Amino acid sequence: MNFKSFDLSSNERPKAKKIQGKKYEIFLNENELSHNFKVSFKEVLKYYYLYPKDAIATFKLPFLKPNLSHFHTPHITWLGHSSLFVSYKKYKILIDPVFNTHASPFSFINKAFKNAPLFCANDFDEIFAVIITHSHFDHLDEKSVKALKEKAQFFITPLKVGNYLKSYGVSEKKIIELDWWSGIEFNDIKITATPAQHNSSRGDGKNKSLWASFVIEFLSVNKKVFFSGDGGYFTHFEKIGTFFGDFDLVCLESGQFNTAWPYSHSFPEQILKEAKDLNAKALMPIHWGRFLAGTHAWNEVVKFLYENLNLPLITPKMGEAYEIGSEFEQDFWWRS
């Protein structure tokens, strides 16, 4: 399928910053305070091994088998953590699919909850595109990419993430890399990479590939959705909201915040600001419910949002399709 590329960057909407390092180009956040911030190894160990008891769900989490219908209106299905399935007409898109029991190079580190469902590539038929927001193991999973490399028509990523995909056997012809504020338009959808405040690494050097949030516009039905990927709060949320006007749904990172890495992930109060900056009509929490939240209860952020958000909170069960823009009936499955 043919597509058109476009560039929305300007002085107000700059492309990603980068500098030349000793061995490779290094990507930077817009927020200079984040550039030289380092997390101690001690804090990482505390996160994975000294976590509170309620950081892991203690009951079997409910789930449904994904609905593969050709929906005539945009639907979105949360698959746990930040993995999502978007379905609209012939456009079936997976975002950050992690069909694995762990999100790390080692099976004993960052294991998925035993009580959470495990989806796989065979749960889906044809896939139009796979979007990868950045290179961290809980978003870019080698096993999942290899299982999808023949099934998906396109792989859409921030700059330099395609190098990993090629090493996993994905054809270079299928890979579309985007800078911030650039995108692609197919017949009835537009996909734009927008800024995020985060970092990247797969143990091969820090920030050698870009990270991004994404906007999908469903043109004929005039719907827009924002996907945060990972990241902390900064002025880019307001810029995105100003440019796009409003969003029918925003999928915002809602877990794994820590004072040890204040710029990389959003604190609960900041999520409220992000939704306001984006002119959101509804919010779906992501980045929770499947992997360890090492500093807080596994459902703490969702509870906070339910109590403090002045918008509809969309929390479908894993595998449950939600029609974007529709009324959502909250059943509180996430309460423990």
mmCIF file with all atom_site columns, C-alpha atoms in Angstrom, residues 175-301:
data_model
loop_
_atom_site.group_PDB
_atom_site.id
_atom_site.type_symbol
_atom_site.label_atom_id
_atom_site.label_alt_id
_atom_site.label_comp_id
_atom_site.label_asym_id
_atom_site.label_entity_id
_atom_site.label_seq_id
_atom_site.pdbx_PDB_ins_code
_atom_site.Cartn_x
_atom_site.Cartn_y
_atom_site.Cartn_z
_atom_site.occupancy
_atom_site.B_iso_or_equiv
_atom_site.pdbx_formal_charge
_atom_site.auth_seq_id
_atom_site.auth_comp_id
_atom_site.auth_asym_id
_atom_site.auth_atom_id
_atom_site.pdbx_PDB_model_num
ATOM 1   C CA . ILE A 1 175 ? 10.454  -0.332 8.178  1.00 0.00 ? 175 ILE A CA 1
ATOM 2   C CA . ILE A 1 176 ? 9.404   3.332  8.415  1.00 0.00 ? 176 ILE A CA 1
ATOM 3   C CA . GLU A 1 177 ? 11.464  5.463  10.804 1.00 0.00 ? 177 GLU A CA 1
ATOM 4   C CA . LEU A 1 178 ? 10.098  8.822  11.971 1.00 0.00 ? 178 LEU A CA 1
ATOM 5   C CA . ASP A 1 179 ? 11.557  11.872 13.684 1.00 0.00 ? 179 ASP A CA 1
ATOM 6   C CA . TRP A 1 180 ? 9.425   13.931 16.063 1.00 0.00 ? 180 TRP A CA 1
ATOM 7   C CA . TRP A 1 181 ? 6.707   15.857 14.206 1.00 0.00 ? 181 TRP A CA 1
ATOM 8   C CA . SER A 1 182 ? 6.957   13.711 11.081 1.00 0.00 ? 182 SER A CA 1
ATOM 9   C CA . GLY A 1 183 ? 4.491   11.140 9.901  1.00 0.00 ? 183 GLY A CA 1
ATOM 10  C CA . ILE A 1 184 ? 2.831   9.095  7.208  1.00 0.00 ? 184 ILE A CA 1
ATOM 11  C CA . GLU A 1 185 ? -0.642  9.155  5.681  1.00 0.00 ? 185 GLU A CA 1
ATOM 12  C CA . PHE A 1 186 ? -2.446  6.170  4.235  1.00 0.00 ? 186 PHE A CA 1
ATOM 13  C CA . ASN A 1 187 ? -5.885  6.403  2.636  1.00 0.00 ? 187 ASN A CA 1
ATOM 14  C CA . ASP A 1 188 ? -7.888  6.852  5.822  1.00 0.00 ? 188 ASP A CA 1
ATOM 15  C CA . ILE A 1 189 ? -5.393  7.226  8.663  1.00 0.00 ? 189 ILE A CA 1
ATOM 16  C CA . LYS A 1 190 ? -2.488  9.499  9.556  1.00 0.00 ? 190 LYS A CA 1
ATOM 17  C CA . ILE A 1 191 ? 0.230   8.427  11.993 1.00 0.00 ? 191 ILE A CA 1
ATOM 18  C CA . THR A 1 192 ? 2.479   11.117 13.488 1.00 0.00 ? 192 THR A CA 1
ATOM 19  C CA . ALA A 1 193 ? 5.490   10.665 15.768 1.00 0.00 ? 193 ALA A CA 1
ATOM 20  C CA . THR A 1 194 ? 5.437   13.317 18.478 1.00 0.00 ? 194 THR A CA 1
ATOM 21  C CA . PRO A 1 195 ? 7.879   14.137 21.299 1.00 0.00 ? 195 PRO A CA 1
ATOM 22  C CA . ALA A 1 196 ? 8.288   12.214 24.528 1.00 0.00 ? 196 ALA A CA 1
ATOM 23  C CA . GLN A 1 197 ? 10.617  12.691 27.494 1.00 0.00 ? 197 GLN A CA 1
ATOM 24  C CA . HIS A 1 198 ? 12.378  9.405  28.075 1.00 0.00 ? 198 HIS A CA 1
ATOM 25  C CA . ASN A 1 199 ? 15.541  7.516  27.027 1.00 0.00 ? 199 ASN A CA 1
ATOM 26  C CA . SER A 1 200 ? 16.582  4.343  25.232 1.00 0.00 ? 200 SER A CA 1
ATOM 27  C CA . SER A 1 201 ? 18.940  1.427  25.654 1.00 0.00 ? 201 SER A CA 1
ATOM 28  C CA . ARG A 1 202 ? 19.156  -2.317 25.136 1.00 0.00 ? 202 ARG A CA 1
ATOM 29  C CA . GLY A 1 203 ? 22.442  -2.668 26.967 1.00 0.00 ? 203 GLY A CA 1
ATOM 30  C CA . ASP A 1 204 ? 24.327  -1.486 23.889 1.00 0.00 ? 204 ASP A CA 1
ATOM 31  C CA . GLY A 1 205 ? 24.725  2.192  24.715 1.00 0.00 ? 205 GLY A CA 1
ATOM 32  C CA . LYS A 1 206 ? 22.365  4.834  26.013 1.00 0.00 ? 206 LYS A CA 1
ATOM 33  C CA . ASN A 1 207 ? 20.148  6.958  23.772 1.00 0.00 ? 207 ASN A CA 1
ATOM 34  C CA . LYS A 1 208 ? 21.482  5.704  20.454 1.00 0.00 ? 208 LYS A CA 1
ATOM 35  C CA . SER A 1 209 ? 17.890  5.388  19.180 1.00 0.00 ? 209 SER A CA 1
ATOM 36  C CA . LEU A 1 210 ? 15.003  7.842  19.532 1.00 0.00 ? 210 LEU A CA 1
ATOM 37  C CA . TRP A 1 211 ? 11.852  7.497  21.656 1.00 0.00 ? 211 TRP A CA 1
ATOM 38  C CA . ALA A 1 212 ? 8.470   9.008  20.761 1.00 0.00 ? 212 ALA A CA 1
ATOM 39  C CA . SER A 1 213 ? 4.794   9.329  21.456 1.00 0.00 ? 213 SER A CA 1
ATOM 40  C CA . PHE A 1 214 ? 2.362   8.824  18.573 1.00 0.00 ? 214 PHE A CA 1
ATOM 41  C CA . VAL A 1 215 ? -0.867  10.311 17.252 1.00 0.00 ? 215 VAL A CA 1
ATOM 42  C CA . ILE A 1 216 ? -3.265  8.319  15.062 1.00 0.00 ? 216 ILE A CA 1
ATOM 43  C CA . GLU A 1 217 ? -5.955  10.239 13.179 1.00 0.00 ? 217 GLU A CA 1
ATOM 44  C CA . PHE A 1 218 ? -8.889  8.329  11.697 1.00 0.00 ? 218 PHE A CA 1
ATOM 45  C CA . LEU A 1 219 ? -9.728  10.715 8.891  1.00 0.00 ? 219 LEU A CA 1
ATOM 46  C CA . SER A 1 220 ? -13.175 9.773  7.607  1.00 0.00 ? 220 SER A CA 1
ATOM 47  C CA . VAL A 1 221 ? -14.687 9.562  11.108 1.00 0.00 ? 221 VAL A CA 1
ATOM 48  C CA . ASN A 1 222 ? -12.772 12.567 12.511 1.00 0.00 ? 222 ASN A CA 1
ATOM 49  C CA . LYS A 1 223 ? -11.311 10.779 15.536 1.00 0.00 ? 223 LYS A CA 1
ATOM 50  C CA . LYS A 1 224 ? -7.875  11.287 17.113 1.00 0.00 ? 224 LYS A CA 1
ATOM 51  C CA . VAL A 1 225 ? -5.984  9.192  19.652 1.00 0.00 ? 225 VAL A CA 1
ATOM 52  C CA . PHE A 1 226 ? -2.720  9.959  21.471 1.00 0.00 ? 226 PHE A CA 1
ATOM 53  C CA . PHE A 1 227 ? -0.324  7.241  22.672 1.00 0.00 ? 227 PHE A CA 1
ATOM 54  C CA . SER A 1 228 ? 2.253   8.450  25.191 1.00 0.00 ? 228 SER A CA 1
ATOM 55  C CA . GLY A 1 229 ? 4.727   5.584  25.040 1.00 0.00 ? 229 GLY A CA 1
ATOM 56  C CA . ASP A 1 230 ? 6.951   6.090  28.091 1.00 0.00 ? 230 ASP A CA 1
ATOM 57  C CA . GLY A 1 231 ? 7.898   9.462  29.480 1.00 0.00 ? 231 GLY A CA 1
ATOM 58  C CA . GLY A 1 232 ? 7.828   12.198 32.072 1.00 0.00 ? 232 GLY A CA 1
ATOM 59  C CA . TYR A 1 233 ? 5.922   15.462 32.066 1.00 0.00 ? 233 TYR A CA 1
ATOM 60  C CA . PHE A 1 234 ? 7.214   18.477 30.155 1.00 0.00 ? 234 PHE A CA 1
ATOM 61  C CA . THR A 1 235 ? 6.026   21.214 27.782 1.00 0.00 ? 235 THR A CA 1
ATOM 62  C CA . HIS A 1 236 ? 5.674   18.901 24.769 1.00 0.00 ? 236 HIS A CA 1
ATOM 63  C CA . PHE A 1 237 ? 2.234   17.755 25.955 1.00 0.00 ? 237 PHE A CA 1
ATOM 64  C CA . GLU A 1 238 ? 0.896   21.297 25.656 1.00 0.00 ? 238 GLU A CA 1
ATOM 65  C CA . LYS A 1 239 ? 2.491   21.714 22.221 1.00 0.00 ? 239 LYS A CA 1
ATOM 66  C CA . ILE A 1 240 ? 0.868   18.505 21.001 1.00 0.00 ? 240 ILE A CA 1
ATOM 67  C CA . GLY A 1 241 ? -2.512  19.531 22.413 1.00 0.00 ? 241 GLY A CA 1
ATOM 68  C CA . THR A 1 242 ? -2.265  22.991 20.870 1.00 0.00 ? 242 THR A CA 1
ATOM 69  C CA . PHE A 1 243 ? -1.430  21.642 17.429 1.00 0.00 ? 243 PHE A CA 1
ATOM 70  C CA . PHE A 1 244 ? -3.963  18.802 17.251 1.00 0.00 ? 244 PHE A CA 1
ATOM 71  C CA . GLY A 1 245 ? -6.782  20.616 19.064 1.00 0.00 ? 245 GLY A CA 1
ATOM 72  C CA . ASP A 1 246 ? -8.222  17.792 21.143 1.00 0.00 ? 246 ASP A CA 1
ATOM 73  C CA . PHE A 1 247 ? -8.171  14.027 21.435 1.00 0.00 ? 247 PHE A CA 1
ATOM 74  C CA . ASP A 1 248 ? -11.076 11.634 21.670 1.00 0.00 ? 248 ASP A CA 1
ATOM 75  C CA . LEU A 1 249 ? -8.831  9.342  23.732 1.00 0.00 ? 249 LEU A CA 1
ATOM 76  C CA . VAL A 1 250 ? -5.387  9.646  25.269 1.00 0.00 ? 250 VAL A CA 1
ATOM 77  C CA . CYS A 1 251 ? -3.494  6.505  26.299 1.00 0.00 ? 251 CYS A CA 1
ATOM 78  C CA . LEU A 1 252 ? -1.128  7.706  29.016 1.00 0.00 ? 252 LEU A CA 1
ATOM 79  C CA . GLU A 1 253 ? 1.616   5.932  30.924 1.00 0.00 ? 253 GLU A CA 1
ATOM 80  C CA . SER A 1 254 ? 0.200   5.217  34.379 1.00 0.00 ? 254 SER A CA 1
ATOM 81  C CA . GLY A 1 255 ? 2.713   3.243  36.389 1.00 0.00 ? 255 GLY A CA 1
ATOM 82  C CA . GLN A 1 256 ? 6.326   2.650  37.442 1.00 0.00 ? 256 GLN A CA 1
ATOM 83  C CA . PHE A 1 257 ? 6.963   6.230  38.579 1.00 0.00 ? 257 PHE A CA 1
ATOM 84  C CA . ASN A 1 258 ? 9.881   6.689  40.967 1.00 0.00 ? 258 ASN A CA 1
ATOM 85  C CA . THR A 1 259 ? 11.673  9.649  42.554 1.00 0.00 ? 259 THR A CA 1
ATOM 86  C CA . ALA A 1 260 ? 14.904  7.919  41.501 1.00 0.00 ? 260 ALA A CA 1
ATOM 87  C CA . TRP A 1 261 ? 14.034  8.629  37.829 1.00 0.00 ? 261 TRP A CA 1
ATOM 88  C CA . PRO A 1 262 ? 11.789  11.726 37.957 1.00 0.00 ? 262 PRO A CA 1
ATOM 89  C CA . TYR A 1 263 ? 12.152  12.675 34.292 1.00 0.00 ? 263 TYR A CA 1
ATOM 90  C CA . SER A 1 264 ? 11.595  9.260  32.707 1.00 0.00 ? 264 SER A CA 1
ATOM 91  C CA . HIS A 1 265 ? 8.112   8.407  33.986 1.00 0.00 ? 265 HIS A CA 1
ATOM 92  C CA . SER A 1 266 ? 5.053   10.432 34.975 1.00 0.00 ? 266 SER A CA 1
ATOM 93  C CA . PHE A 1 267 ? 3.855   10.841 38.555 1.00 0.00 ? 267 PHE A CA 1
ATOM 94  C CA . PRO A 1 268 ? 0.093   10.514 39.142 1.00 0.00 ? 268 PRO A CA 1
ATOM 95  C CA . GLU A 1 269 ? -0.492  14.262 39.554 1.00 0.00 ? 269 GLU A CA 1
ATOM 96  C CA . GLN A 1 270 ? 1.388   14.886 36.307 1.00 0.00 ? 270 GLN A CA 1
ATOM 97  C CA . ILE A 1 271 ? -0.914  12.543 34.394 1.00 0.00 ? 271 ILE A CA 1
ATOM 98  C CA . LEU A 1 272 ? -3.792  14.896 35.234 1.00 0.00 ? 272 LEU A CA 1
ATOM 99  C CA . LYS A 1 273 ? -1.792  17.786 33.764 1.00 0.00 ? 273 LYS A CA 1
ATOM 100 C CA . GLU A 1 274 ? -0.971  15.777 30.652 1.00 0.00 ? 274 GLU A CA 1
ATOM 101 C CA . ALA A 1 275 ? -4.632  15.028 30.007 1.00 0.00 ? 275 ALA A CA 1
ATOM 102 C CA . LYS A 1 276 ? -5.483  18.705 30.407 1.00 0.00 ? 276 LYS A CA 1
ATOM 103 C CA . ASP A 1 277 ? -2.620  19.842 28.144 1.00 0.00 ? 277 ASP A CA 1
ATOM 104 C CA . LEU A 1 278 ? -3.771  17.382 25.470 1.00 0.00 ? 278 LEU A CA 1
ATOM 105 C CA . ASN A 1 279 ? -7.406  18.553 25.645 1.00 0.00 ? 279 ASN A CA 1
ATOM 106 C CA . ALA A 1 280 ? -8.389  14.944 26.268 1.00 0.00 ? 280 ALA A CA 1
ATOM 107 C CA . LYS A 1 281 ? -12.006 13.789 26.177 1.00 0.00 ? 281 LYS A CA 1
ATOM 108 C CA . ALA A 1 282 ? -11.201 10.449 27.836 1.00 0.00 ? 282 ALA A CA 1
ATOM 109 C CA . LEU A 1 283 ? -8.134  8.684  29.282 1.00 0.00 ? 283 LEU A CA 1
ATOM 110 C CA . MET A 1 284 ? -6.998  5.063  29.058 1.00 0.00 ? 284 MET A CA 1
ATOM 111 C CA . PRO A 1 285 ? -4.157  4.132  31.457 1.00 0.00 ? 285 PRO A CA 1
ATOM 112 C CA . ILE A 1 286 ? -1.315  2.090  29.972 1.00 0.00 ? 286 ILE A CA 1
ATOM 113 C CA . HIS A 1 287 ? 2.078   0.878  31.256 1.00 0.00 ? 287 HIS A CA 1
ATOM 114 C CA . TRP A 1 288 ? 0.495   -1.069 34.116 1.00 0.00 ? 288 TRP A CA 1
ATOM 115 C CA . GLY A 1 289 ? -1.164  -4.388 34.942 1.00 0.00 ? 289 GLY A CA 1
ATOM 116 C CA . ARG A 1 290 ? 1.407   -6.863 33.644 1.00 0.00 ? 290 ARG A CA 1
ATOM 117 C CA . PHE A 1 291 ? 4.908   -6.101 34.919 1.00 0.00 ? 291 PHE A CA 1
ATOM 118 C CA . LEU A 1 292 ? 6.260   -5.074 38.296 1.00 0.00 ? 292 LEU A CA 1
ATOM 119 C CA . ALA A 1 293 ? 5.524   -1.589 39.650 1.00 0.00 ? 293 ALA A CA 1
ATOM 120 C CA . GLY A 1 294 ? 8.482   -1.601 42.020 1.00 0.00 ? 294 GLY A CA 1
ATOM 121 C CA . THR A 1 295 ? 7.687   1.478  44.110 1.00 0.00 ? 295 THR A CA 1
ATOM 122 C CA . HIS A 1 296 ? 3.907   1.401  44.408 1.00 0.00 ? 296 HIS A CA 1
ATOM 123 C CA . ALA A 1 297 ? 0.832   -0.831 44.297 1.00 0.00 ? 297 ALA A CA 1
ATOM 124 C CA . TRP A 1 298 ? 0.190   -2.370 40.868 1.00 0.00 ? 298 TRP A CA 1
ATOM 125 C CA . ASN A 1 299 ? -3.158  -0.529 40.586 1.00 0.00 ? 299 ASN A CA 1
ATOM 126 C CA . GLU A 1 300 ? -2.325  2.591  42.613 1.00 0.00 ? 300 GLU A CA 1
ATOM 127 C CA . VAL A 1 301 ? -2.278  5.007  39.692 1.00 0.00 ? 301 VAL A CA 1
#
